[in-house]
Coordinates of C-alpha atoms in Angstrom, one line a residue:
M1 CA 0.1 -0.4 0.0
A2 CA 1.2 3.3 -0.8
D3 CA 2.3 5.4 1.7
Q4 CA -1.0 7.7 2.7
S5 CA 1.1 9.6 4.8
I6 CA 2.3 14.1 5.1
S7 CA 5.1 15.7 4.9
V8 CA 5.0 19.6 7.1
D9 CA 8.8 19.3 7.0
A10 CA 9.9 22.3 3.8
L11 CA 11.6 20.8 0.8
S12 CA 14.9 18.9 0.7
P13 CA 18.2 21.7 -1.4
A14 CA 17.6 18.8 -3.6
Q15 CA 13.0 18.1 -4.2
T16 CA 13.5 22.4 -3.8
E17 CA 16.1 22.4 -7.2
A18 CA 13.6 19.1 -8.5
K19 CA 10.6 21.7 -7.9
A20 CA 12.6 24.7 -9.8
E21 CA 13.4 22.9 -12.7
T22 CA 9.5 22.3 -13.1
L23 CA 8.6 25.6 -12.3
G24 CA 11.4 26.7 -14.8
I25 CA 9.9 24.7 -17.7
S26 CA 6.1 25.5 -17.6
K27 CA 7.2 29.3 -16.9
G28 CA 9.3 28.8 -20.4
S29 CA 6.5 27.4 -21.9
M30 CA 4.4 29.2 -20.7
P31 CA 1.9 31.5 -24.1
A32 CA 3.3 35.3 -24.7
G33 CA -0.4 37.0 -23.7
R34 CA -1.3 34.9 -20.1
M35 CA 3.2 35.8 -19.1
F36 CA 2.1 39.2 -19.5
V37 CA -0.3 39.6 -18.0
A38 CA 0.8 37.1 -15.0
A39 CA 4.0 39.6 -15.2
M40 CA 2.2 43.2 -14.9
L41 CA 0.8 41.7 -12.4
A42 CA 4.5 41.1 -10.2
G43 CA 5.3 44.6 -11.6
A44 CA 2.1 46.0 -9.5
F45 CA 2.8 44.9 -6.3
I46 CA 5.9 44.8 -6.6
G47 CA 5.2 48.5 -6.8
F48 CA 2.9 47.8 -4.0
G49 CA 5.6 46.8 -1.7
A50 CA 7.2 50.2 -2.8
M51 CA 5.4 52.3 -1.5
F52 CA 4.1 50.6 1.3
F53 CA 7.4 51.5 2.3
C54 CA 7.9 54.7 0.9
L55 CA 4.6 55.8 3.0
F56 CA 6.8 53.9 6.6
T57 CA 9.8 55.6 5.6
S58 CA 8.4 59.2 5.4
D59 CA 8.1 59.4 8.7
S60 CA 11.6 61.7 10.3
S61 CA 10.6 61.1 13.2
L62 CA 12.1 56.9 13.6
P63 CA 16.0 56.3 13.8
F64 CA 17.9 55.6 11.3
A65 CA 17.3 51.7 11.9
V66 CA 14.5 51.2 12.8
Q67 CA 13.2 53.2 9.8
R68 CA 15.0 50.9 7.1
A69 CA 14.0 47.1 8.6
G70 CA 10.4 48.4 9.1
G71 CA 10.7 49.9 5.2
G72 CA 11.9 47.1 4.2
A73 CA 9.5 44.9 6.2
C74 CA 6.7 46.6 4.5
F75 CA 8.0 45.9 0.9
C76 CA 7.7 42.4 2.2
L77 CA 4.6 42.7 0.4
G78 CA 5.1 43.0 -2.7
L79 CA 6.9 39.4 -3.0
V80 CA 4.5 37.8 -0.3
L81 CA 1.9 38.6 -3.3
V82 CA 3.4 37.1 -6.5
L83 CA 4.5 34.4 -4.1
C84 CA 1.5 33.4 -3.0
C85 CA -1.1 34.6 -5.9
G86 CA 1.3 34.2 -8.4
A87 CA 3.1 35.7 -11.1
E88 CA 6.0 36.6 -12.3
L89 CA 8.9 38.7 -11.5
F90 CA 12.4 38.6 -13.8
T91 CA 14.7 38.8 -11.3
G92 CA 13.5 35.6 -9.3
N93 CA 12.7 34.2 -12.7
S94 CA 16.8 34.3 -12.7
L95 CA 15.9 30.4 -11.1
M96 CA 15.1 29.0 -14.4
V97 CA 18.9 28.5 -15.1
C98 CA 18.5 24.9 -13.5
S99 CA 15.8 24.8 -16.0
L100 CA 18.4 25.9 -18.7
F101 CA 21.6 24.1 -17.3
S102 CA 19.2 20.4 -17.1
K103 CA 18.5 21.1 -20.5
K104 CA 14.5 20.5 -20.0
I105 CA 14.6 24.4 -21.5
G106 CA 16.2 26.6 -24.3
A107 CA 18.2 29.7 -24.2
G108 CA 16.0 31.0 -26.2
Q109 CA 13.1 30.1 -24.1
L110 CA 14.3 31.6 -21.2
A111 CA 15.5 35.1 -22.7
R112 CA 11.7 34.1 -24.5
N113 CA 10.7 34.9 -20.6
W114 CA 13.3 37.0 -19.0
A115 CA 12.2 40.1 -22.3
I116 CA 8.2 39.5 -21.5
V117 CA 8.3 39.4 -17.8
W118 CA 10.8 42.5 -17.7
L119 CA 8.3 44.4 -19.7
G120 CA 5.2 43.2 -18.1
N121 CA 6.5 43.8 -15.3
L122 CA 8.1 47.0 -16.5
A123 CA 4.1 47.7 -17.3
G124 CA 2.2 46.8 -14.7
S125 CA 4.6 48.6 -11.9
L126 CA 3.9 52.2 -14.0
V127 CA 0.1 51.3 -13.7
V128 CA 0.6 51.8 -10.1
V129 CA 2.7 54.7 -10.3
F130 CA -0.1 56.4 -12.3
L131 CA -2.5 55.1 -10.0
V132 CA -0.4 56.3 -6.8
C133 CA 0.2 59.2 -8.5
A134 CA -4.0 60.5 -9.5
S135 CA -4.8 58.8 -5.3
Q136 CA -2.3 62.1 -4.6
I137 CA -1.5 59.4 -1.6
G138 CA 2.2 61.7 -1.7
A139 CA 0.4 64.9 -0.1
M140 CA -0.6 61.8 3.4
N141 CA 1.6 63.1 6.9
G142 CA 1.7 66.9 5.3
G143 CA 3.2 66.0 1.3
A144 CA 6.5 64.0 3.6
V145 CA 4.9 60.9 1.1
G146 CA 5.7 62.8 -1.8
T147 CA 8.7 64.2 -1.3
T148 CA 9.8 60.8 0.1
M149 CA 9.4 59.7 -3.6
V150 CA 11.0 61.7 -4.8
N151 CA 14.3 61.7 -1.6
V152 CA 14.6 57.8 -2.1
A153 CA 13.9 58.4 -6.6
S154 CA 17.2 61.5 -6.6
S155 CA 19.3 59.0 -4.1
K156 CA 18.9 56.7 -7.1
A157 CA 19.0 57.8 -10.1
S158 CA 22.7 59.3 -8.7
L159 CA 24.5 56.0 -8.3
A160 CA 27.5 55.0 -9.8
P161 CA 27.5 52.6 -12.7
A162 CA 29.1 49.8 -9.9
T163 CA 27.9 51.6 -7.6
I164 CA 24.0 49.4 -9.1
F165 CA 25.8 46.7 -10.8
A166 CA 26.8 45.3 -7.0
K167 CA 24.4 46.9 -4.9
G168 CA 22.3 44.7 -7.9
I169 CA 24.0 41.5 -7.7
L170 CA 23.5 41.7 -3.7
C171 CA 20.2 42.2 -4.0
N172 CA 19.1 39.2 -6.5
V173 CA 21.2 37.1 -3.7
L174 CA 19.3 37.0 -0.9
V175 CA 15.6 38.3 -3.4
C176 CA 16.6 34.4 -4.9
L177 CA 17.2 33.2 -2.3
A178 CA 13.8 34.4 -1.1
V179 CA 12.3 32.7 -3.8
W180 CA 13.6 29.6 -3.3
I181 CA 12.3 28.9 0.2
G182 CA 9.6 29.7 -1.1
F183 CA 9.2 27.2 -3.6
S184 CA 10.6 24.8 -0.5
A185 CA 7.6 26.0 2.1
R186 CA 4.8 24.2 1.9
S187 CA 1.6 26.7 2.8
V188 CA 1.4 30.1 2.8
V189 CA 3.0 30.4 6.2
D190 CA 5.9 28.9 5.5
K191 CA 6.6 31.0 2.6
V192 CA 5.7 34.5 4.3
L193 CA 7.5 33.6 7.6
G194 CA 10.5 32.4 5.1
I195 CA 10.5 35.4 2.5
F196 CA 10.3 37.6 5.5
L197 CA 14.2 38.7 6.8
P198 CA 15.6 38.3 3.2
I199 CA 13.3 40.8 2.1
T200 CA 13.9 43.1 4.7
A201 CA 17.6 42.9 4.9
F202 CA 17.8 43.6 1.3
V203 CA 15.4 46.6 1.8
A204 CA 17.7 48.3 5.7
C205 CA 20.5 48.0 3.1
G206 CA 19.4 50.1 0.0
F207 CA 20.2 47.1 -2.4
E208 CA 19.0 47.8 -5.9
H209 CA 15.8 45.3 -7.2
C210 CA 15.6 47.0 -10.9
V211 CA 11.4 45.3 -10.7
A212 CA 11.1 47.7 -7.3
N213 CA 12.5 50.6 -9.7
M214 CA 10.4 50.9 -12.0
F215 CA 7.6 51.9 -9.1
F216 CA 10.0 54.8 -7.2
L217 CA 12.0 55.6 -10.3
P218 CA 9.0 56.8 -12.1
S219 CA 6.7 57.0 -8.9
G220 CA 9.7 60.4 -7.5
L221 CA 10.4 61.4 -11.9
L222 CA 6.6 62.2 -11.7
M223 CA 6.1 63.6 -8.6
N224 CA 8.8 65.7 -9.0
M225 CA 7.0 67.1 -11.8
I226 CA 4.6 68.5 -10.5
G227 CA 6.2 70.0 -7.9
V228 CA 7.8 68.6 -5.3
G229 CA 10.9 68.4 -4.1
N230 CA 13.6 70.3 -5.6
P231 CA 13.4 71.3 -10.0
G232 CA 15.4 69.1 -11.9
A233 CA 16.2 66.3 -8.7
I234 CA 15.3 63.9 -11.1
A235 CA 17.5 63.7 -14.5
L236 CA 15.9 60.6 -16.8
E237 CA 18.9 59.3 -17.9
G238 CA 19.5 58.4 -14.5
L239 CA 16.5 56.4 -14.1
V240 CA 17.0 55.0 -17.2
A241 CA 20.8 53.4 -16.6
N242 CA 19.9 52.5 -12.8
I243 CA 16.9 50.6 -14.6
V244 CA 19.6 48.8 -17.1
I245 CA 22.8 48.2 -15.2
A246 CA 20.5 46.6 -11.7
T247 CA 18.6 44.6 -14.3
L248 CA 22.2 43.4 -15.3
G249 CA 23.1 43.3 -12.1
N250 CA 20.0 41.1 -11.6
I251 CA 20.7 39.0 -13.3
V252 CA 23.8 38.0 -12.5
G253 CA 22.9 37.7 -8.8
G254 CA 19.9 36.0 -9.7
V255 CA 22.5 33.0 -12.2
A256 CA 24.9 32.8 -9.5
V257 CA 22.2 31.8 -6.7
G258 CA 20.5 29.3 -9.4
T259 CA 23.4 27.9 -9.9
A260 CA 24.5 27.2 -6.9
Y261 CA 21.8 25.0 -5.8
W262 CA 21.8 23.2 -10.0
F263 CA 25.7 22.4 -9.5
A264 CA 25.2 20.9 -5.5
Y265 CA 21.7 19.7 -4.9
R266 CA 21.2 18.2 -8.7
T267 CA 20.1 14.8 -8.9
R268 CA 20.9 11.5 -10.4
E269 CA 17.0 11.8 -11.7
N270 CA 17.1 15.2 -12.7
R271 CA 20.5 16.3 -15.4
A272 CA 19.4 15.0 -18.5

C-alpha cells in the first residue's frame, strides 16, 4: 500500500531544486499573452510594496535602524503577493537557469521569458505609479510621502554605475534565496515567514532591485515634475541607467544562486 502520510517538513534542497526545474519548464512554455499579464501583476505587486515602503519611511521621527528595517518589512508585501497569489517576476525567474542547465528548456525559451516578463513588470509598475499619483498618496503625512518618493528616486538615479551593479547583485542573491525558500515551503505561512528576513535585509541595506525601481524612479520623477522637491532633482538619463544596470546586476546575482544550487543539489533523476 502506498504511503498516505503527509509531510509538514519543508522540501529538502534536492527536492526544491527539482521543483525549480519543473517550474522553469512551465514558465518557459507559457503563452506570451498569459506571461505578460502575469508579469504585469508582479510589477503591480512589487509597486504596492514600494508604495508601502515610502509611506512608512516618510516618518522622519523614527530612528535610522527602525526606519530601514520597518520599511523593509513593509516592502515584503510585494514578494508575498507574488509568491502566494501567483505572478511572473523577472528577478525570481533568474532561477530558470536550473532548467536550462539540465537541458529541460532552451536558451531561446529563457530569453523569451525574461524579455516578456521584464516588459510586463515595467507595464504593471507604471500602472501603479499612475494610480498612486492620481490618488494623491504623496500628499499624506503633510506631503512627506511625496517628498520621500522624490528623495528615494533622486538618490537611486545619482548612484555610480559600479555601485548600482554591485547593489543589484547583492539584491537578487537575497531575493532569489527568498524565492528558493518559497519553493521549498508547504504552506502560505511558510512562504510568508520564510521570505521575511531576506527581503527585509535587501531593502534595509538599500540594494537595487530593477522591478522595485520601476516604481521608485518613475513615481519620484512624476512627483518632482508636479512640484515636489527641488526642480530637476531626478535626471531621466539617471533613471534609465539605474534600471538597466540594476537589471544586469540582478541577472548576475540570481544566476549565481541558481547555478550554485543546481550544481550542489541536482539529483541523478534530474540530470538530462
